[in-house]
PDB file of N, CA and C in Angstrom:
ATOM      1  N   UNK A   1      87.841  46.829 110.356  1.00  0.00           N
ATOM      2  CA  UNK A   1      87.588  45.991 109.190  1.00  0.00           C
ATOM      3  C   UNK A   1      88.691  44.934 109.105  1.00  0.00           C
ATOM      4  N   UNK A   2      88.317  43.720 108.817  1.00  0.00           N
ATOM      5  CA  UNK A   2      89.293  42.631 108.774  1.00  0.00           C
ATOM      6  C   UNK A   2      90.053  42.629 107.456  1.00  0.00           C
ATOM      7  N   UNK A   3      91.161  41.894 107.431  1.00  0.00           N
ATOM      8  CA  UNK A   3      91.951  41.779 106.206  1.00  0.00           C
ATOM      9  C   UNK A   3      91.189  41.043 105.107  1.00  0.00           C
ATOM     10  N   UNK A   4      90.258  40.189 105.492  1.00  0.00           N
ATOM     11  CA  UNK A   4      89.466  39.461 104.513  1.00  0.00           C
ATOM     12  C   UNK A   4      88.445  40.364 103.833  1.00  0.00           C
ATOM     13  N   UNK A   5      88.120  41.487 104.449  1.00  0.00           N
ATOM     14  CA  UNK A   5      87.103  42.381 103.921  1.00  0.00           C
ATOM     15  C   UNK A   5      87.668  43.807 103.819  1.00  0.00           C
ATOM     16  N   UNK A   6      88.650  44.021 102.921  1.00  0.00           N
ATOM     17  CA  UNK A   6      89.246  45.353 102.831  1.00  0.00           C
ATOM     18  C   UNK A   6      88.277  46.359 102.228  1.00  0.00           C
ATOM     19  N   UNK A   7      88.462  47.587 102.575  1.00  0.00           N
ATOM     20  CA  UNK A   7      87.636  48.661 102.028  1.00  0.00           C
ATOM     21  C   UNK A   7      88.053  48.890 100.576  1.00  0.00           C
ATOM     22  N   UNK A   8      87.159  48.652  99.611  1.00  0.00           N
ATOM     23  CA  UNK A   8      87.537  48.809  98.207  1.00  0.00           C
ATOM     24  C   UNK A   8      87.890  50.242  97.840  1.00  0.00           C
ATOM     25  N   UNK A   9      87.432  51.199  98.625  1.00  0.00           N
ATOM     26  CA  UNK A   9      87.741  52.596  98.337  1.00  0.00           C
ATOM     27  C   UNK A   9      89.201  52.928  98.614  1.00  0.00           C
ATOM     28  N   UNK A  10      89.849  52.134  99.460  1.00  0.00           N
ATOM     29  CA  UNK A  10      91.234  52.426  99.811  1.00  0.00           C
ATOM     30  C   UNK A  10      92.227  51.507  99.114  1.00  0.00           C
ATOM     31  N   UNK A  11      91.738  50.549  98.373  1.00  0.00           N
ATOM     32  CA  UNK A  11      92.605  49.601  97.675  1.00  0.00           C
ATOM     33  C   UNK A  11      93.003  50.169  96.319  1.00  0.00           C
ATOM     34  N   UNK A  12      94.275  50.052  95.931  1.00  0.00           N
ATOM     35  CA  UNK A  12      94.692  50.577  94.626  1.00  0.00           C
ATOM     36  C   UNK A  12      94.031  49.858  93.461  1.00  0.00           C
ATOM     37  N   UNK A  13      93.757  48.577  93.611  1.00  0.00           N
ATOM     38  CA  UNK A  13      93.071  47.802  92.583  1.00  0.00           C
ATOM     39  C   UNK A  13      92.081  46.875  93.256  1.00  0.00           C
ATOM     40  N   UNK A  14      90.884  47.390  93.511  1.00  0.00           N
ATOM     41  CA  UNK A  14      89.906  46.542  94.195  1.00  0.00           C
ATOM     42  C   UNK A  14      89.563  45.311  93.375  1.00  0.00           C
ATOM     43  N   UNK A  15      89.350  44.224  94.049  1.00  0.00           N
ATOM     44  CA  UNK A  15      89.017  42.966  93.372  1.00  0.00           C
ATOM     45  C   UNK A  15      87.570  42.952  92.934  1.00  0.00           C
ATOM     46  N   UNK A  16      87.288  43.618  91.836  1.00  0.00           N
ATOM     47  CA  UNK A  16      85.913  43.662  91.349  1.00  0.00           C
ATOM     48  C   UNK A  16      85.912  43.576  89.839  1.00  0.00           C
ATOM     49  N   UNK A  17      84.759  43.783  89.270  1.00  0.00           N
ATOM     50  CA  UNK A  17      84.645  43.767  87.824  1.00  0.00           C
ATOM     51  C   UNK A  17      84.705  45.177  87.254  1.00  0.00           C
ATOM     52  N   UNK A  18      85.358  46.090  87.950  1.00  0.00           N
ATOM     53  CA  UNK A  18      85.431  47.480  87.506  1.00  0.00           C
ATOM     54  C   UNK A  18      86.191  47.617  86.196  1.00  0.00           C
ATOM     55  N   UNK A  19      87.106  46.705  85.937  1.00  0.00           N
ATOM     56  CA  UNK A  19      87.866  46.760  84.695  1.00  0.00           C
ATOM     57  C   UNK A  19      87.411  45.601  83.827  1.00  0.00           C
ATOM     58  N   UNK A  20      86.720  45.947  82.745  1.00  0.00           N
ATOM     59  CA  UNK A  20      86.217  44.937  81.822  1.00  0.00           C
ATOM     60  C   UNK A  20      86.673  45.264  80.417  1.00  0.00           C
ATOM     61  N   UNK A  21      86.791  44.245  79.614  1.00  0.00           N
ATOM     62  CA  UNK A  21      87.050  44.427  78.201  1.00  0.00           C
ATOM     63  C   UNK A  21      85.844  45.144  77.611  1.00  0.00           C
ATOM     64  N   UNK A  22      86.059  46.222  76.839  1.00  0.00           N
ATOM     65  CA  UNK A  22      84.928  46.944  76.260  1.00  0.00           C
ATOM     66  C   UNK A  22      83.984  46.058  75.453  1.00  0.00           C
ATOM     67  N   UNK A  23      84.486  44.986  74.887  1.00  0.00           N
ATOM     68  CA  UNK A  23      83.645  44.078  74.119  1.00  0.00           C
ATOM     69  C   UNK A  23      82.629  43.358  75.008  1.00  0.00           C
ATOM     70  N   UNK A  24      82.896  43.335  76.326  1.00  0.00           N
ATOM     71  CA  UNK A  24      82.005  42.655  77.268  1.00  0.00           C
ATOM     72  C   UNK A  24      81.032  43.603  77.972  1.00  0.00           C
ATOM     73  N   UNK A  25      81.081  44.886  77.657  1.00  0.00           N
ATOM     74  CA  UNK A  25      80.199  45.849  78.306  1.00  0.00           C
ATOM     75  C   UNK A  25      78.755  45.610  77.884  1.00  0.00           C
ATOM     76  N   UNK A  26      77.833  45.661  78.844  1.00  0.00           N
ATOM     77  CA  UNK A  26      76.424  45.489  78.504  1.00  0.00           C
ATOM     78  C   UNK A  26      75.869  46.706  77.777  1.00  0.00           C
ATOM     79  N   UNK A  27      76.479  47.871  77.968  1.00  0.00           N
ATOM     80  CA  UNK A  27      76.040  49.091  77.281  1.00  0.00           C
ATOM     81  C   UNK A  27      77.025  49.519  76.197  1.00  0.00           C
ATOM     82  N   UNK A  28      77.894  48.624  75.819  1.00  0.00           N
ATOM     83  CA  UNK A  28      78.943  48.953  74.863  1.00  0.00           C
ATOM     84  C   UNK A  28      78.451  49.331  73.487  1.00  0.00           C
ATOM     85  N   UNK A  29      77.240  48.920  73.147  1.00  0.00           N
ATOM     86  CA  UNK A  29      76.726  49.232  71.815  1.00  0.00           C
ATOM     87  C   UNK A  29      75.946  50.548  71.786  1.00  0.00           C
ATOM     88  N   UNK A  30      75.877  51.235  72.918  1.00  0.00           N
ATOM     89  CA  UNK A  30      75.231  52.546  72.954  1.00  0.00           C
ATOM     90  C   UNK A  30      76.192  53.598  72.395  1.00  0.00           C
ATOM     91  N   UNK A  31      75.668  54.749  71.950  1.00  0.00           N
ATOM     92  CA  UNK A  31      76.556  55.805  71.449  1.00  0.00           C
ATOM     93  C   UNK A  31      77.557  56.239  72.519  1.00  0.00           C
ATOM     94  N   UNK A  32      78.740  56.652  72.089  1.00  0.00           N
ATOM     95  CA  UNK A  32      79.745  57.090  73.050  1.00  0.00           C
ATOM     96  C   UNK A  32      79.212  58.275  73.855  1.00  0.00           C
ATOM     97  N   UNK A  33      79.750  58.416  75.047  1.00  0.00           N
ATOM     98  CA  UNK A  33      79.333  59.494  75.933  1.00  0.00           C
ATOM     99  C   UNK A  33      79.934  60.816  75.466  1.00  0.00           C
ATOM    100  N   UNK A  34      79.409  61.899  75.993  1.00  0.00           N
ATOM    101  CA  UNK A  34      79.958  63.214  75.681  1.00  0.00           C
ATOM    102  C   UNK A  34      81.405  63.340  76.118  1.00  0.00           C
ATOM    103  N   UNK A  35      81.725  62.774  77.277  1.00  0.00           N
ATOM    104  CA  UNK A  35      83.101  62.823  77.774  1.00  0.00           C
ATOM    105  C   UNK A  35      84.034  62.051  76.849  1.00  0.00           C
ATOM    106  N   UNK A  36      83.591  60.880  76.400  1.00  0.00           N
ATOM    107  CA  UNK A  36      84.407  60.106  75.462  1.00  0.00           C
ATOM    108  C   UNK A  36      84.619  60.887  74.168  1.00  0.00           C
ATOM    109  N   UNK A  37      83.551  61.488  73.640  1.00  0.00           N
ATOM    110  CA  UNK A  37      83.649  62.235  72.389  1.00  0.00           C
ATOM    111  C   UNK A  37      84.621  63.394  72.520  1.00  0.00           C
ATOM    112  N   UNK A  38      84.552  64.106  73.615  1.00  0.00           N
ATOM    113  CA  UNK A  38      85.437  65.246  73.837  1.00  0.00           C
ATOM    114  C   UNK A  38      86.897  64.804  73.902  1.00  0.00           C
ATOM    115  N   UNK A  39      87.167  63.765  74.688  1.00  0.00           N
ATOM    116  CA  UNK A  39      88.541  63.282  74.828  1.00  0.00           C
ATOM    117  C   UNK A  39      89.040  62.690  73.523  1.00  0.00           C
ATOM    118  N   UNK A  40      88.189  61.956  72.842  1.00  0.00           N
ATOM    119  CA  UNK A  40      88.556  61.359  71.565  1.00  0.00           C
ATOM    120  C   UNK A  40      88.862  62.442  70.529  1.00  0.00           C
ATOM    121  N   UNK A  41      88.099  63.513  70.534  1.00  0.00           N
ATOM    122  CA  UNK A  41      88.337  64.638  69.619  1.00  0.00           C
ATOM    123  C   UNK A  41      89.716  65.237  69.888  1.00  0.00           C
ATOM    124  N   UNK A  42      90.034  65.460  71.145  1.00  0.00           N
ATOM    125  CA  UNK A  42      91.338  66.009  71.523  1.00  0.00           C
ATOM    126  C   UNK A  42      92.469  65.081  71.089  1.00  0.00           C
ATOM    127  N   UNK A  43      92.334  63.791  71.391  1.00  0.00           N
ATOM    128  CA  UNK A  43      93.378  62.832  71.024  1.00  0.00           C
ATOM    129  C   UNK A  43      93.505  62.711  69.511  1.00  0.00           C
ATOM    130  N   UNK A  44      92.394  62.773  68.802  1.00  0.00           N
ATOM    131  CA  UNK A  44      92.423  62.694  67.337  1.00  0.00           C
ATOM    132  C   UNK A  44      93.206  63.873  66.764  1.00  0.00           C
ATOM    133  N   UNK A  45      92.943  65.058  67.281  1.00  0.00           N
ATOM    134  CA  UNK A  45      93.660  66.245  66.818  1.00  0.00           C
ATOM    135  C   UNK A  45      95.147  66.133  67.110  1.00  0.00           C
ATOM    136  N   UNK A  46      95.497  65.677  68.310  1.00  0.00           N
ATOM    137  CA  UNK A  46      96.898  65.561  68.697  1.00  0.00           C
ATOM    138  C   UNK A  46      97.647  64.501  67.894  1.00  0.00           C
ATOM    139  N   UNK A  47      96.935  63.471  67.476  1.00  0.00           N
ATOM    140  CA  UNK A  47      97.584  62.384  66.746  1.00  0.00           C
ATOM    141  C   UNK A  47      97.513  62.568  65.235  1.00  0.00           C
ATOM    142  N   UNK A  48      96.744  63.556  64.775  1.00  0.00           N
ATOM    143  CA  UNK A  48      96.597  63.784  63.346  1.00  0.00           C
ATOM    144  C   UNK A  48      95.649  62.811  62.667  1.00  0.00           C
ATOM    145  N   UNK A  49      94.841  62.117  63.454  1.00  0.00           N
ATOM    146  CA  UNK A  49      93.870  61.170  62.899  1.00  0.00           C
ATOM    147  C   UNK A  49      92.497  61.818  62.826  1.00  0.00           C
ATOM    148  N   UNK A  50      91.682  61.326  61.920  1.00  0.00           N
ATOM    149  CA  UNK A  50      90.321  61.835  61.775  1.00  0.00           C
ATOM    150  C   UNK A  50      89.493  61.448  62.993  1.00  0.00           C
ATOM    151  N   UNK A  51      88.640  62.359  63.423  1.00  0.00           N
ATOM    152  CA  UNK A  51      87.723  62.102  64.530  1.00  0.00           C
ATOM    153  C   UNK A  51      86.528  61.321  64.001  1.00  0.00           C
ATOM    154  N   UNK A  52      86.242  60.197  64.635  1.00  0.00           N
ATOM    155  CA  UNK A  52      85.108  59.355  64.240  1.00  0.00           C
ATOM    156  C   UNK A  52      83.963  59.630  65.208  1.00  0.00           C
ATOM    157  N   UNK A  53      82.942  60.352  64.741  1.00  0.00           N
ATOM    158  CA  UNK A  53      81.879  60.811  65.630  1.00  0.00           C
ATOM    159  C   UNK A  53      80.787  59.794  65.913  1.00  0.00           C
ATOM    160  N   UNK A  54      80.732  58.707  65.168  1.00  0.00           N
ATOM    161  CA  UNK A  54      79.629  57.757  65.317  1.00  0.00           C
ATOM    162  C   UNK A  54      80.032  56.434  65.979  1.00  0.00           C
ATOM    163  N   UNK A  55      80.983  56.473  66.873  1.00  0.00           N
ATOM    164  CA  UNK A  55      81.430  55.250  67.535  1.00  0.00           C
ATOM    165  C   UNK A  55      80.508  54.899  68.704  1.00  0.00           C
ATOM    166  N   UNK A  56      80.498  53.628  69.059  1.00  0.00           N
ATOM    167  CA  UNK A  56      79.793  53.183  70.256  1.00  0.00           C
ATOM    168  C   UNK A  56      80.698  53.427  71.464  1.00  0.00           C
ATOM    169  N   UNK A  57      80.140  53.229  72.647  1.00  0.00           N
ATOM    170  CA  UNK A  57      80.938  53.376  73.868  1.00  0.00           C
ATOM    171  C   UNK A  57      82.159  52.455  73.835  1.00  0.00           C
ATOM    172  N   UNK A  58      81.941  51.209  73.449  1.00  0.00           N
ATOM    173  CA  UNK A  58      83.034  50.239  73.434  1.00  0.00           C
ATOM    174  C   UNK A  58      84.074  50.614  72.375  1.00  0.00           C
ATOM    175  N   UNK A  59      83.622  50.973  71.175  1.00  0.00           N
ATOM    176  CA  UNK A  59      84.547  51.357  70.118  1.00  0.00           C
ATOM    177  C   UNK A  59      85.340  52.600  70.515  1.00  0.00           C
ATOM    178  N   UNK A  60      84.666  53.565  71.134  1.00  0.00           N
ATOM    179  CA  UNK A  60      85.340  54.790  71.561  1.00  0.00           C
ATOM    180  C   UNK A  60      86.405  54.483  72.608  1.00  0.00           C
ATOM    181  N   UNK A  61      86.098  53.596  73.535  1.00  0.00           N
ATOM    182  CA  UNK A  61      87.066  53.231  74.566  1.00  0.00           C
ATOM    183  C   UNK A  61      88.312  52.606  73.955  1.00  0.00           C
ATOM    184  N   UNK A  62      88.109  51.717  73.004  1.00  0.00           N
ATOM    185  CA  UNK A  62      89.240  51.064  72.333  1.00  0.00           C
ATOM    186  C   UNK A  62      90.056  52.093  71.558  1.00  0.00           C
ATOM    187  N   UNK A  63      89.374  52.989  70.845  1.00  0.00           N
ATOM    188  CA  UNK A  63      90.065  54.013  70.054  1.00  0.00           C
ATOM    189  C   UNK A  63      90.824  54.970  70.963  1.00  0.00           C
ATOM    190  N   UNK A  64      90.231  55.338  72.091  1.00  0.00           N
ATOM    191  CA  UNK A  64      90.922  56.199  73.049  1.00  0.00           C
ATOM    192  C   UNK A  64      92.200  55.535  73.529  1.00  0.00           C
ATOM    193  N   UNK A  65      92.142  54.261  73.863  1.00  0.00           N
ATOM    194  CA  UNK A  65      93.339  53.541  74.297  1.00  0.00           C
ATOM    195  C   UNK A  65      94.408  53.550  73.207  1.00  0.00           C
ATOM    196  N   UNK A  66      93.998  53.322  71.966  1.00  0.00           N
ATOM    197  CA  UNK A  66      94.943  53.323  70.846  1.00  0.00           C
ATOM    198  C   UNK A  66      95.605  54.694  70.681  1.00  0.00           C
ATOM    199  N   UNK A  67      94.796  55.737  70.734  1.00  0.00           N
ATOM    200  CA  UNK A  67      95.341  57.078  70.535  1.00  0.00           C
ATOM    201  C   UNK A  67      96.160  57.551  71.733  1.00  0.00           C
ATOM    202  N   UNK A  68      95.812  57.120  72.924  1.00  0.00           N
ATOM    203  CA  UNK A  68      96.629  57.452  74.102  1.00  0.00           C
ATOM    204  C   UNK A  68      98.012  56.840  73.946  1.00  0.00           C
ATOM    205  N   UNK A  69      98.057  55.624  73.453  1.00  0.00           N
ATOM    206  CA  UNK A  69      99.337  54.969  73.215  1.00  0.00           C
ATOM    207  C   UNK A  69     100.125  55.720  72.138  1.00  0.00           C
ATOM    208  N   UNK A  70      99.432  56.074  71.059  1.00  0.00           N
ATOM    209  CA  UNK A  70     100.072  56.754  69.937  1.00  0.00           C
ATOM    210  C   UNK A  70     100.606  58.131  70.326  1.00  0.00           C
ATOM    211  N   UNK A  71      99.866  58.850  71.173  1.00  0.00           N
ATOM    212  CA  UNK A  71     100.277  60.201  71.564  1.00  0.00           C
ATOM    213  C   UNK A  71     101.190  60.204  72.791  1.00  0.00           C
ATOM    214  N   UNK A  72     101.448  59.046  73.357  1.00  0.00           N
ATOM    215  CA  UNK A  72     102.303  58.976  74.529  1.00  0.00           C
ATOM    216  C   UNK A  72     101.577  59.307  75.826  1.00  0.00           C
ATOM    217  N   UNK A  73     100.255  59.324  75.790  1.00  0.00           N
ATOM    218  CA  UNK A  73      99.471  59.625  76.990  1.00  0.00           C
ATOM    219  C   UNK A  73      98.977  58.363  77.671  1.00  0.00           C
ATOM    220  N   UNK A  74      99.457  57.208  77.215  1.00  0.00           N
ATOM    221  CA  UNK A  74      99.058  55.947  77.820  1.00  0.00           C
ATOM    222  C   UNK A  74      99.632  55.797  79.203  1.00  0.00           C
ATOM    223  N   UNK A  75      99.050  54.929  79.982  1.00  0.00           N
ATOM    224  CA  UNK A  75      99.487  54.712  81.356  1.00  0.00           C
ATOM    225  C   UNK A  75     100.752  53.874  81.465  1.00  0.00           C
ATOM    226  N   UNK A  76     101.111  53.217  80.389  1.00  0.00           N
ATOM    227  CA  UNK A  76     102.237  52.275  80.450  1.00  0.00           C
ATOM    228  C   UNK A  76     103.563  52.945  80.368  1.00  0.00           C
TER     229      UNK A  76
END
């Protein structure tokens, strides 16, 4: 494989649209997934915040990021 065509599976940050702002998701207005709800419930308990069960996928993603930061589980 040439350098111009790297294997995206082996790249740490493939040049694609894999990382999008949740506000730009085409399915962002759908109900949050079960995985999001479970993780959000855990983070809510750890942070002492109320669990919001009726969030959309996009809202849940944003809230998860906020609570990860608050609980020290953020990537930064």
